[in-house]
PDB file of N, CA and C in Angstrom:
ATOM      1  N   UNK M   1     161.336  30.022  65.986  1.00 55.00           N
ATOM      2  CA  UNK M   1     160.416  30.364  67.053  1.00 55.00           C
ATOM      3  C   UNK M   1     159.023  30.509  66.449  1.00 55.00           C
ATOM      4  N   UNK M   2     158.327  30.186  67.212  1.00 52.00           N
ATOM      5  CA  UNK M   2     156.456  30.373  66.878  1.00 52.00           C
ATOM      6  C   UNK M   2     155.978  30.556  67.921  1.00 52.00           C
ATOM      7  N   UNK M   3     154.696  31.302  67.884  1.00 54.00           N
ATOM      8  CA  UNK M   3     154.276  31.907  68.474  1.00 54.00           C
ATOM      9  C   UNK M   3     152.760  31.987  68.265  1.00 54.00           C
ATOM     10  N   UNK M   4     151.957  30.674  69.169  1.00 56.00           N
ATOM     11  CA  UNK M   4     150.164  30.579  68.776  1.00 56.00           C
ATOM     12  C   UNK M   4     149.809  30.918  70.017  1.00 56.00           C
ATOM     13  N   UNK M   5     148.570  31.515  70.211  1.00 70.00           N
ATOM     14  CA  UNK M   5     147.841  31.748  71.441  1.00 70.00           C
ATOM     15  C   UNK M   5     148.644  31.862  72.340  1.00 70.00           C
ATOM     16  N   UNK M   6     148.597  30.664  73.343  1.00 82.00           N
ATOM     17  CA  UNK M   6     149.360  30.891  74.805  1.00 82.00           C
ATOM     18  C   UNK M   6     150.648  29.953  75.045  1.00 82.00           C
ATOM     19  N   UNK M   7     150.862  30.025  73.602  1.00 88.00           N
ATOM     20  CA  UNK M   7     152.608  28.882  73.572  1.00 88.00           C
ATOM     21  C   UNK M   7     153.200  29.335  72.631  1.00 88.00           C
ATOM     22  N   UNK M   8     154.822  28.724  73.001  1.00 89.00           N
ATOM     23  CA  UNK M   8     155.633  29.134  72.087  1.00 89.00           C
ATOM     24  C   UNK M   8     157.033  28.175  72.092  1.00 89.00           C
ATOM     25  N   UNK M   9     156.649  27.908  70.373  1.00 92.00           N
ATOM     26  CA  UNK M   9     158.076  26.523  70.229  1.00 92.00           C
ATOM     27  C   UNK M   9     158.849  26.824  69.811  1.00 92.00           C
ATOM     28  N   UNK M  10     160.101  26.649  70.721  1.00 94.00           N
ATOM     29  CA  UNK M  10     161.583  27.049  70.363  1.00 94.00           C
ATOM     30  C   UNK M  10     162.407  26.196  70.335  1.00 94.00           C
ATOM     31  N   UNK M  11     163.694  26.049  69.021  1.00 96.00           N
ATOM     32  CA  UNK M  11     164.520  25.213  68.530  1.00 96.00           C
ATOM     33  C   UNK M  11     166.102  25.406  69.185  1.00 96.00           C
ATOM     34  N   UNK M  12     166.211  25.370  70.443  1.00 96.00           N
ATOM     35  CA  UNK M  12     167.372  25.373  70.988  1.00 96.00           C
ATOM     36  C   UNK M  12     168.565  24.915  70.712  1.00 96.00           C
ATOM     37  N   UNK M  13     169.429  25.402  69.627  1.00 95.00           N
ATOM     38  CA  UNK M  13     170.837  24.591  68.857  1.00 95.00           C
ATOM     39  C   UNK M  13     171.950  24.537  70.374  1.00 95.00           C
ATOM     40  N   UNK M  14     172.179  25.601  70.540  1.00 95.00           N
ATOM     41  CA  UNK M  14     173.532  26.218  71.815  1.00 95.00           C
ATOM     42  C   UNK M  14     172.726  25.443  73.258  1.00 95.00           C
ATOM     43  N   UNK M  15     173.914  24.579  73.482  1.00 93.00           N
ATOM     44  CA  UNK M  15     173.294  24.273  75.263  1.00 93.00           C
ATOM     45  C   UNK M  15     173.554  25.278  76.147  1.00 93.00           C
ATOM     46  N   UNK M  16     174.450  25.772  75.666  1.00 96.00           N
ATOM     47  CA  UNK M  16     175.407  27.099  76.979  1.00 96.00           C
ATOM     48  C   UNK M  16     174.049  27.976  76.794  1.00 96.00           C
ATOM     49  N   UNK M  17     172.995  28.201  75.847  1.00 96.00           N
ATOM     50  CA  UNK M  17     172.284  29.164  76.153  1.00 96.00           C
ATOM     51  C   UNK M  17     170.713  28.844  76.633  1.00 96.00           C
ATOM     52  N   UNK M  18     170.377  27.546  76.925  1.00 96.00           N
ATOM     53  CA  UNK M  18     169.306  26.959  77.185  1.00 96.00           C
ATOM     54  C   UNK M  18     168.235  28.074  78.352  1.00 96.00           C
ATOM     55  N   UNK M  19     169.334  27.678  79.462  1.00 96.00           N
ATOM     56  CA  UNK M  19     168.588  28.162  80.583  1.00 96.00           C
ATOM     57  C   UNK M  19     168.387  29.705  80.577  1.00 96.00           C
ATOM     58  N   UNK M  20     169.123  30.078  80.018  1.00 97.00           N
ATOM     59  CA  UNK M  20     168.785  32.083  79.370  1.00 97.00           C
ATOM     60  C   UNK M  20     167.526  32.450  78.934  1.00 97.00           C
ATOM     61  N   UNK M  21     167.486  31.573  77.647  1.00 97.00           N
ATOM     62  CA  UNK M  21     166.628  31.647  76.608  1.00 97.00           C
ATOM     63  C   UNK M  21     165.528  30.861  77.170  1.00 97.00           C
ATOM     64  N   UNK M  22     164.777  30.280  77.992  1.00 97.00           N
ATOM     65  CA  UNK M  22     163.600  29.582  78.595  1.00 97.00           C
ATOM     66  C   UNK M  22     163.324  30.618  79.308  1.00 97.00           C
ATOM     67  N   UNK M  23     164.000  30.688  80.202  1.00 97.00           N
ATOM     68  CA  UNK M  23     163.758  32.202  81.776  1.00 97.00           C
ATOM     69  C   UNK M  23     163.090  33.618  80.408  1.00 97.00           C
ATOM     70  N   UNK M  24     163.616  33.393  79.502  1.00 96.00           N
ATOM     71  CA  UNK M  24     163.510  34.954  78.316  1.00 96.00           C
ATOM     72  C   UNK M  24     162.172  34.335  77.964  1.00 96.00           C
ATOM     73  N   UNK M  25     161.390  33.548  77.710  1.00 95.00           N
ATOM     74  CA  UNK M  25     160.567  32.428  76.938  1.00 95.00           C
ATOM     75  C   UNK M  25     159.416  32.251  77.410  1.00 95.00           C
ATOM     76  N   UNK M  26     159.713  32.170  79.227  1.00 96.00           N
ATOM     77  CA  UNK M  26     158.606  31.962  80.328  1.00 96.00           C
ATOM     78  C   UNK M  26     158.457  33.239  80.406  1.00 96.00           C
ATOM     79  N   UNK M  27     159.159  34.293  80.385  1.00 95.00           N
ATOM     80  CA  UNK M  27     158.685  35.522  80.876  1.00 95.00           C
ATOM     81  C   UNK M  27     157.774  36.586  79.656  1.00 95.00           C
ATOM     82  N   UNK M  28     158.041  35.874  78.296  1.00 93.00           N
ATOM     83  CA  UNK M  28     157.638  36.371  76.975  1.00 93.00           C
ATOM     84  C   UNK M  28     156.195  35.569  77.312  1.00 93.00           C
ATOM     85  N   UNK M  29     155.726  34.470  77.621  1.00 93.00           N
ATOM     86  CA  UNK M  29     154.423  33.723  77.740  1.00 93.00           C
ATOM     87  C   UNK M  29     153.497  34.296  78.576  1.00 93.00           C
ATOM     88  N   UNK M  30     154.022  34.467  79.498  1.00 93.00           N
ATOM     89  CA  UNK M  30     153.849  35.385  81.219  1.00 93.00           C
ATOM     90  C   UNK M  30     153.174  36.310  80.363  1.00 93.00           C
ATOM     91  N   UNK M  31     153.953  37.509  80.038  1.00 91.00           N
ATOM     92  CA  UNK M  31     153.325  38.223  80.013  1.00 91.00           C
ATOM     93  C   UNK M  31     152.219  38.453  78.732  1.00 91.00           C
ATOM     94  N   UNK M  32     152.854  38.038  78.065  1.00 89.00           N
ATOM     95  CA  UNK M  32     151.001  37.871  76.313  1.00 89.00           C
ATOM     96  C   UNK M  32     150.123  36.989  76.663  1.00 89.00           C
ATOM     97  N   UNK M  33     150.304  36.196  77.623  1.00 88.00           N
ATOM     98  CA  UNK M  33     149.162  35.775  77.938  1.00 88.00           C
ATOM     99  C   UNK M  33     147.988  35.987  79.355  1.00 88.00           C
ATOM    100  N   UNK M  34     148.945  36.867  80.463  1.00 89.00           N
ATOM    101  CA  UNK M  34     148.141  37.446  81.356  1.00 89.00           C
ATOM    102  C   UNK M  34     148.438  36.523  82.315  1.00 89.00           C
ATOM    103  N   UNK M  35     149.594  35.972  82.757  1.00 91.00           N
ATOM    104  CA  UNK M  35     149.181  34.750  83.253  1.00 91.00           C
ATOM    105  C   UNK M  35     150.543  34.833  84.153  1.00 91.00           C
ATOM    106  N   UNK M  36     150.858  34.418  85.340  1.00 94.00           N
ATOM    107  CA  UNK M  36     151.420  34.441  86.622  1.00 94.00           C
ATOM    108  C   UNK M  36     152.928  33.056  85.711  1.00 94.00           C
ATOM    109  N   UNK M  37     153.831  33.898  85.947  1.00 94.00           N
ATOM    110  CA  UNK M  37     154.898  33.053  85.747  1.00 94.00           C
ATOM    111  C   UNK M  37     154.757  31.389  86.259  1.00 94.00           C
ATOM    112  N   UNK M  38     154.072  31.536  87.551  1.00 94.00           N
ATOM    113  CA  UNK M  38     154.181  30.049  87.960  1.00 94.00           C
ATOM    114  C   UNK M  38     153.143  29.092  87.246  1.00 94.00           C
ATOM    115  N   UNK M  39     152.717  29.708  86.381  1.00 95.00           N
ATOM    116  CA  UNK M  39     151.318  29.042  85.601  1.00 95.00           C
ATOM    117  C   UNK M  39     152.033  28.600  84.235  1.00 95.00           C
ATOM    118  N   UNK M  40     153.317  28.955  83.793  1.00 96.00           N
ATOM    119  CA  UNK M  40     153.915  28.642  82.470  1.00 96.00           C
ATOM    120  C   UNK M  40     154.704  27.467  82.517  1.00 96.00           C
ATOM    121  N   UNK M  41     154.536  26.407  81.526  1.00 96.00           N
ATOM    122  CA  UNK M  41     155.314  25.412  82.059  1.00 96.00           C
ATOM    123  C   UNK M  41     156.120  25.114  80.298  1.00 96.00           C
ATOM    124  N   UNK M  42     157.520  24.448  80.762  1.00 97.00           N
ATOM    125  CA  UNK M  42     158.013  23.663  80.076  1.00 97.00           C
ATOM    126  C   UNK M  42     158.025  22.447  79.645  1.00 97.00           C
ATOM    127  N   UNK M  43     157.870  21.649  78.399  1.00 96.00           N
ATOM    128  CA  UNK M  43     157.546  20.509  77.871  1.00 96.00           C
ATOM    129  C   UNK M  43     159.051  20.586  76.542  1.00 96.00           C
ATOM    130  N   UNK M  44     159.596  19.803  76.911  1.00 96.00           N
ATOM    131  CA  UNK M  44     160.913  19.154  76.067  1.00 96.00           C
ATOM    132  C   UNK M  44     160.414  18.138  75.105  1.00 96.00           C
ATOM    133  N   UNK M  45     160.142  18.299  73.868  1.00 90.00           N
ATOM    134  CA  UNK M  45     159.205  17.224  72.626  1.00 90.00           C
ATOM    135  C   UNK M  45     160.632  16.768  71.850  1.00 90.00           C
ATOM    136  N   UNK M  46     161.946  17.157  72.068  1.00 91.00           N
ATOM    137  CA  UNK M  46     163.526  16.633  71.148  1.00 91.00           C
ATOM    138  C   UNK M  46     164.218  17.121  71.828  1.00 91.00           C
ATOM    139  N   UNK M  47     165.249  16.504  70.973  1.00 91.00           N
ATOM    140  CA  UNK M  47     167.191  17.040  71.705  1.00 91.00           C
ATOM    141  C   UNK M  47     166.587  18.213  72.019  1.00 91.00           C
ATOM    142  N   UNK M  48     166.453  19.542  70.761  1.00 94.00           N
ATOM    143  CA  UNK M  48     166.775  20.625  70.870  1.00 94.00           C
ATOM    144  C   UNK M  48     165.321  21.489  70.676  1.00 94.00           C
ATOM    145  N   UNK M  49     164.195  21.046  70.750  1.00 96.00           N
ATOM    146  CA  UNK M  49     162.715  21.604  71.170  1.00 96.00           C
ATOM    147  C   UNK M  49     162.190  21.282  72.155  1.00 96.00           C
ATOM    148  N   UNK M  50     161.559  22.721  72.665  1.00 97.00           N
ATOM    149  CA  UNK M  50     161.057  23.017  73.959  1.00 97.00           C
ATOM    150  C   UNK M  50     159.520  23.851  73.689  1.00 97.00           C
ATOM    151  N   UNK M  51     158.686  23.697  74.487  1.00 95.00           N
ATOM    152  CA  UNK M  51     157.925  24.422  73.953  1.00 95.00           C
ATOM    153  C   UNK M  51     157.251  24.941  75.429  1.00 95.00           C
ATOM    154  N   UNK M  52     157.095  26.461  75.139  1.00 95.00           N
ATOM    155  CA  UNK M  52     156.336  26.689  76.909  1.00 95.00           C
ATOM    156  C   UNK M  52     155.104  27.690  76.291  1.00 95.00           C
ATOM    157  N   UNK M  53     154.485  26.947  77.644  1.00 94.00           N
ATOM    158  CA  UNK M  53     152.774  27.550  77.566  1.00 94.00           C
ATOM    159  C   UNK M  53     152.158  27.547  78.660  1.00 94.00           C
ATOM    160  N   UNK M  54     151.046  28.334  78.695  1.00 93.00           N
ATOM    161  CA  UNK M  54     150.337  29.278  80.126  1.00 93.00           C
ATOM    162  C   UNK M  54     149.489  28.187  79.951  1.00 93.00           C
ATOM    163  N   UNK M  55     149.554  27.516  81.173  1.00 87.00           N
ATOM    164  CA  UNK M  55     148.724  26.728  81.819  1.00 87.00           C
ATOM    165  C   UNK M  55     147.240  27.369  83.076  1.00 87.00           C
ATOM    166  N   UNK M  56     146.077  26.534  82.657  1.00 70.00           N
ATOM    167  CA  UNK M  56     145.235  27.435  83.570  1.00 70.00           C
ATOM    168  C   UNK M  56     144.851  28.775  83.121  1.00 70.00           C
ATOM    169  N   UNK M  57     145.296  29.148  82.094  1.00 50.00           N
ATOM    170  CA  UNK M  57     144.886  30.744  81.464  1.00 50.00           C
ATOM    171  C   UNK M  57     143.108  31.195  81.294  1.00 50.00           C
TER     172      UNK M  57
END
């Protein structure tokens, strides 16, 4: 996991835990960056990296 400004890239191994760990991810962005859940978005860059960030901040 990393953690710059208003994003954060995470290496997702477990599929069973994807959708947990994003909802945990968007709401960790949400809030350090001041910024309305619906403003955080997901971007899939591999199999198993995801990276979400406050859009519009």
């Amino acid at each position: 996991m990393n953690f710059e400004s208003n994003s954060l890239t995470l290496k997702i191994w477990d599929s069973s835990t994807i959708d947990h760990t994003l909802e945990t991810a968007i709401a960790h962005v949400s809030i350090k960056s001041n910024t309305p859940r619906d403003r955080v978005t997901v971007t899939r860059s591999g199999p198993n990296l995801f990276t979400v960030s406050a859009t519009g901040a």
